[in-house]
Amino acid sequence: SCVGAGELSIFYVNCIFILTGLHVGFLFLMGCHLSDNILGGILAVSAVFFNYGECSRVQWIPPLRESFSCPFILLQMMIVSIMLKSGSSKVKQVSLVLATVCAALPWQFSQFVLFTQTVSLFGSYSLSFLTKHQVSPVLDSIFLGFVIATVCQFLNTMLISSMYVSAYLAFKVVILTNNHVKLSNRILQFSKDAVVFLLVAASYKAGSAWILELSDDAH
């Protein structure tokens, strides 16, 4: 084509590979942050370069929705770790909301990433590695970003009844119950929290799927 970069297919593929470059950049920054050393970033990027065939499909199939989302998932995870490590602020919370929107909007299956993230935060909180004041700003910022993405997808019912929303609501209920019932034994506390978490998450998931008439394979 004589149009070059103006051709829609070329423009699309160029954007994909630019985002893939950002993916590697965010991975480097995340490695540096988590290790407090530039060598951590170099090691993370080297691991990707030497195992790229197993890390990405973008070189074979560029037009995938996750190719738009993946760099922002890494950015979102990095902001979460920064907030947990050094405390939250309005700027960090807004950044987390925007990163979550960019991660969830192009790819509806990013909900599973957010679900595993929420479950990990729940485990750390229930085992007293994190406090309520540490996790609450992170949880609420991620949820706000997810709500914005859901609205932008014209209230995608798959996102409304997603496992992530179930986990978020269950986590909030656990935090509320712990304001009134807090056990001194860590194992008993975790067991109680896990039961409440599973009951609330399963109830919301089943109830929302029934009300919205959804099935698990309704992509």
Short mmCIF file of C-alpha atoms in Angstrom, two decimals:
data_model
loop_
_atom_site.label_atom_id
_atom_site.label_comp_id
_atom_site.label_asym_id
_atom_site.label_seq_id
_atom_site.Cartn_x
_atom_site.Cartn_y
_atom_site.Cartn_z
CA SER A 1 0.00 0.00 0.00
CA CYS A 2 1.21 3.50 -0.85
CA VAL A 3 -0.64 4.85 2.16
CA GLY A 4 1.88 3.24 4.54
CA ALA A 5 1.18 3.96 8.21
CA GLY A 6 -2.22 5.40 7.21
CA GLU A 7 -3.40 1.93 6.25
CA LEU A 8 -5.64 0.69 9.07
CA SER A 9 -4.08 -2.78 9.29
CA ILE A 10 -0.54 -1.34 9.44
CA PHE A 11 -1.58 1.28 12.00
CA TYR A 12 -3.18 -1.46 14.11
CA VAL A 13 -0.13 -3.73 14.04
CA ASN A 14 2.24 -0.82 14.75
CA CYS A 15 0.21 0.08 17.84
CA ILE A 16 0.40 -3.53 19.02
CA PHE A 17 4.19 -3.63 18.78
CA ILE A 18 4.54 -0.22 20.46
CA LEU A 19 2.49 -1.57 23.37
CA THR A 20 4.66 -4.68 23.42
CA GLY A 21 7.66 -2.40 23.87
CA LEU A 22 5.88 -0.73 26.78
CA HIS A 23 5.24 -4.19 28.19
CA VAL A 24 8.98 -4.84 28.41
CA GLY A 25 9.56 -1.34 29.82
CA PHE A 26 6.99 -1.79 32.58
CA LEU A 27 8.46 -5.21 33.36
CA PHE A 28 11.90 -3.62 33.79
CA LEU A 29 10.51 -0.94 36.11
CA MET A 30 8.59 -3.53 38.13
CA GLY A 31 11.72 -5.66 38.52
CA CYS A 32 13.68 -2.63 39.71
CA HIS A 33 10.95 -1.66 42.18
CA LEU A 34 10.47 -5.11 43.70
CA SER A 35 14.21 -5.77 44.08
CA ASP A 36 15.23 -2.18 44.94
CA ASN A 37 18.03 -2.71 42.43
CA ILE A 38 18.49 -2.14 38.70
CA LEU A 39 19.80 -5.70 38.42
CA GLY A 40 16.30 -6.94 39.25
CA GLY A 41 14.94 -5.13 36.20
CA ILE A 42 17.72 -6.45 33.99
CA LEU A 43 17.11 -10.00 35.21
CA ALA A 44 13.35 -9.74 34.56
CA VAL A 45 13.82 -8.41 31.03
CA SER A 46 16.53 -10.99 30.28
CA ALA A 47 14.21 -13.80 31.35
CA VAL A 48 11.60 -12.54 28.88
CA PHE A 49 14.09 -12.14 26.00
CA PHE A 50 15.54 -15.63 26.45
CA ASN A 51 12.08 -17.23 26.75
CA TYR A 52 10.05 -15.00 24.47
CA GLY A 53 8.41 -17.87 22.60
CA GLU A 54 6.73 -18.92 25.85
CA CYS A 55 6.04 -15.38 27.12
CA SER A 56 4.01 -13.95 24.26
CA ARG A 57 2.13 -14.75 21.07
CA VAL A 58 2.32 -11.24 19.67
CA GLN A 59 5.04 -12.14 17.15
CA TRP A 60 2.77 -14.79 15.61
CA ILE A 61 -0.74 -13.39 16.16
CA PRO A 62 -0.64 -9.59 16.67
CA PRO A 63 -4.43 -8.92 16.55
CA LEU A 64 -5.28 -10.24 20.00
CA ARG A 65 -7.22 -8.28 22.63
CA GLU A 66 -4.78 -9.24 25.37
CA SER A 67 -1.98 -7.55 23.42
CA PHE A 68 -3.64 -4.22 24.20
CA SER A 69 -4.24 -5.10 27.82
CA CYS A 70 -1.07 -6.88 28.95
CA PRO A 71 1.24 -3.83 29.32
CA PHE A 72 -1.32 -2.06 31.49
CA ILE A 73 -1.82 -5.17 33.62
CA LEU A 74 1.89 -5.01 34.47
CA LEU A 75 1.62 -1.28 35.15
CA GLN A 76 -1.41 -1.90 37.36
CA MET A 77 0.43 -4.60 39.32
CA MET A 78 3.41 -2.29 39.78
CA ILE A 79 1.21 0.50 41.17
CA VAL A 80 -0.42 -1.98 43.57
CA SER A 81 2.97 -3.07 44.87
CA ILE A 82 4.06 0.57 45.26
CA MET A 83 0.92 1.39 47.26
CA LEU A 84 1.37 -1.62 49.52
CA LYS A 85 5.05 -0.91 50.03
CA SER A 86 5.10 2.85 50.53
CA GLY A 87 1.49 3.77 51.33
CA SER A 88 -1.33 5.22 49.27
CA SER A 89 -2.02 8.77 48.13
CA LYS A 90 -4.57 10.46 45.88
CA VAL A 91 -2.13 10.45 42.96
CA LYS A 92 -1.39 6.74 43.38
CA GLN A 93 -5.07 5.90 43.70
CA VAL A 94 -5.98 7.84 40.55
CA SER A 95 -3.07 6.17 38.73
CA LEU A 96 -4.33 2.75 39.82
CA VAL A 97 -7.86 3.55 38.65
CA LEU A 98 -6.60 4.63 35.20
CA ALA A 99 -4.28 1.63 34.88
CA THR A 100 -7.14 -0.72 35.78
CA VAL A 101 -9.40 0.91 33.17
CA CYS A 102 -6.71 0.50 30.50
CA ALA A 103 -6.18 -3.14 31.52
CA ALA A 104 -9.86 -4.14 31.74
CA LEU A 105 -11.34 -2.18 28.83
CA PRO A 106 -9.66 -3.91 25.84
CA TRP A 107 -9.82 -7.46 27.25
CA GLN A 108 -12.77 -8.68 29.29
CA PHE A 109 -10.83 -11.73 30.51
CA SER A 110 -8.50 -9.46 32.49
CA GLN A 111 -11.13 -9.99 35.19
CA PHE A 112 -9.35 -13.26 36.01
CA VAL A 113 -6.10 -11.37 36.62
CA LEU A 114 -7.93 -9.01 38.96
CA PHE A 115 -9.62 -11.99 40.63
CA THR A 116 -6.32 -13.72 41.45
CA GLN A 117 -4.92 -10.38 42.60
CA THR A 118 -7.85 -9.88 44.97
CA VAL A 119 -7.55 -13.42 46.34
CA SER A 120 -3.83 -12.84 46.97
CA LEU A 121 -4.60 -9.62 48.84
CA PHE A 122 -7.27 -11.44 50.82
CA GLY A 123 -4.81 -14.13 51.91
CA SER A 124 -2.22 -11.53 52.95
CA TYR A 125 -4.83 -9.56 54.88
CA SER A 126 -6.40 -12.56 56.59
CA LEU A 127 -2.98 -13.82 57.70
CA SER A 128 -2.22 -10.35 59.14
CA PHE A 129 0.57 -9.54 56.69
CA LEU A 130 -1.44 -6.52 55.51
CA THR A 131 -3.77 -4.24 57.45
CA LYS A 132 -7.23 -2.99 56.54
CA HIS A 133 -5.81 0.48 55.95
CA GLN A 134 -3.28 -0.90 53.46
CA VAL A 135 -5.64 -3.01 51.37
CA SER A 136 -8.80 -0.86 51.36
CA PRO A 137 -7.47 1.96 49.10
CA VAL A 138 -6.05 -0.63 46.71
CA LEU A 139 -9.28 -2.64 46.60
CA ASP A 140 -11.51 0.38 46.10
CA SER A 141 -9.30 1.93 43.40
CA ILE A 142 -9.19 -1.31 41.39
CA PHE A 143 -12.96 -1.72 41.74
CA LEU A 144 -13.63 1.85 40.59
CA GLY A 145 -11.47 1.30 37.52
CA PHE A 146 -13.29 -1.97 36.80
CA VAL A 147 -16.68 -0.26 37.13
CA ILE A 148 -15.62 2.45 34.67
CA ALA A 149 -14.45 -0.22 32.21
CA THR A 150 -17.74 -2.09 32.62
CA VAL A 151 -19.76 1.06 31.91
CA CYS A 152 -17.59 1.79 28.84
CA GLN A 153 -18.43 -1.72 27.61
CA PHE A 154 -22.13 -0.83 27.85
CA LEU A 155 -22.62 -2.72 31.13
CA ASN A 156 -21.11 -5.99 29.95
CA THR A 157 -23.04 -8.61 31.90
CA MET A 158 -20.07 -10.98 31.90
CA LEU A 159 -18.13 -8.40 33.90
CA ILE A 160 -21.04 -7.66 36.24
CA SER A 161 -21.25 -11.32 37.24
CA SER A 162 -17.50 -11.92 37.07
CA MET A 163 -15.44 -13.82 39.60
CA TYR A 164 -13.56 -10.57 40.32
CA VAL A 165 -16.70 -8.73 41.46
CA SER A 166 -17.61 -11.75 43.59
CA ALA A 167 -14.17 -11.72 45.22
CA TYR A 168 -14.24 -7.95 45.79
CA LEU A 169 -17.63 -8.02 47.52
CA ALA A 170 -16.62 -11.06 49.58
CA PHE A 171 -13.41 -9.32 50.67
CA LYS A 172 -15.34 -6.21 51.74
CA VAL A 173 -17.74 -8.37 53.78
CA VAL A 174 -14.77 -10.08 55.47
CA ILE A 175 -13.32 -6.67 56.40
CA LEU A 176 -16.70 -5.60 57.84
CA THR A 177 -17.08 -8.79 59.89
CA ASN A 178 -13.56 -8.39 61.26
CA ASN A 179 -14.53 -4.99 62.62
CA HIS A 180 -16.83 -6.86 65.01
CA VAL A 181 -15.35 -10.37 65.30
CA LYS A 182 -11.55 -10.69 65.42
CA LEU A 183 -9.94 -13.94 66.65
CA SER A 184 -6.53 -14.00 68.32
CA ASN A 185 -5.45 -17.30 66.74
CA ARG A 186 -4.18 -16.67 63.20
CA ILE A 187 -5.24 -20.08 61.85
CA LEU A 188 -8.76 -19.77 63.26
CA GLN A 189 -9.01 -16.22 61.95
CA PHE A 190 -7.98 -17.31 58.46
CA SER A 191 -10.43 -20.23 58.54
CA LYS A 192 -13.30 -17.95 59.56
CA ASP A 193 -12.40 -15.39 56.90
CA ALA A 194 -12.08 -18.08 54.23
CA VAL A 195 -15.52 -19.49 55.00
CA VAL A 196 -17.14 -16.03 54.85
CA PHE A 197 -15.22 -15.20 51.66
CA LEU A 198 -16.26 -18.41 49.87
CA LEU A 199 -19.91 -18.16 50.95
CA VAL A 200 -20.31 -14.54 49.83
CA ALA A 201 -18.40 -15.03 46.57
CA ALA A 202 -20.31 -18.18 45.62
CA SER A 203 -23.67 -16.62 46.54
CA TYR A 204 -23.06 -13.50 44.44
CA LYS A 205 -21.71 -15.48 41.49
CA ALA A 206 -24.65 -17.89 41.45
CA GLY A 207 -27.23 -15.18 42.11
CA SER A 208 -25.97 -12.74 39.50
CA ALA A 209 -25.63 -15.50 36.87
CA TRP A 210 -29.22 -16.59 37.57
CA ILE A 211 -30.63 -13.06 37.46
CA LEU A 212 -28.72 -12.14 34.28
CA GLU A 213 -29.32 -15.61 32.74
CA LEU A 214 -25.65 -16.21 32.04
CA SER A 215 -23.67 -19.40 31.59
CA ASP A 216 -19.94 -19.89 32.15
CA ASP A 217 -19.23 -20.23 28.41
CA ALA A 218 -21.18 -17.12 27.36
CA HIS A 219 -18.24 -15.22 25.89
#
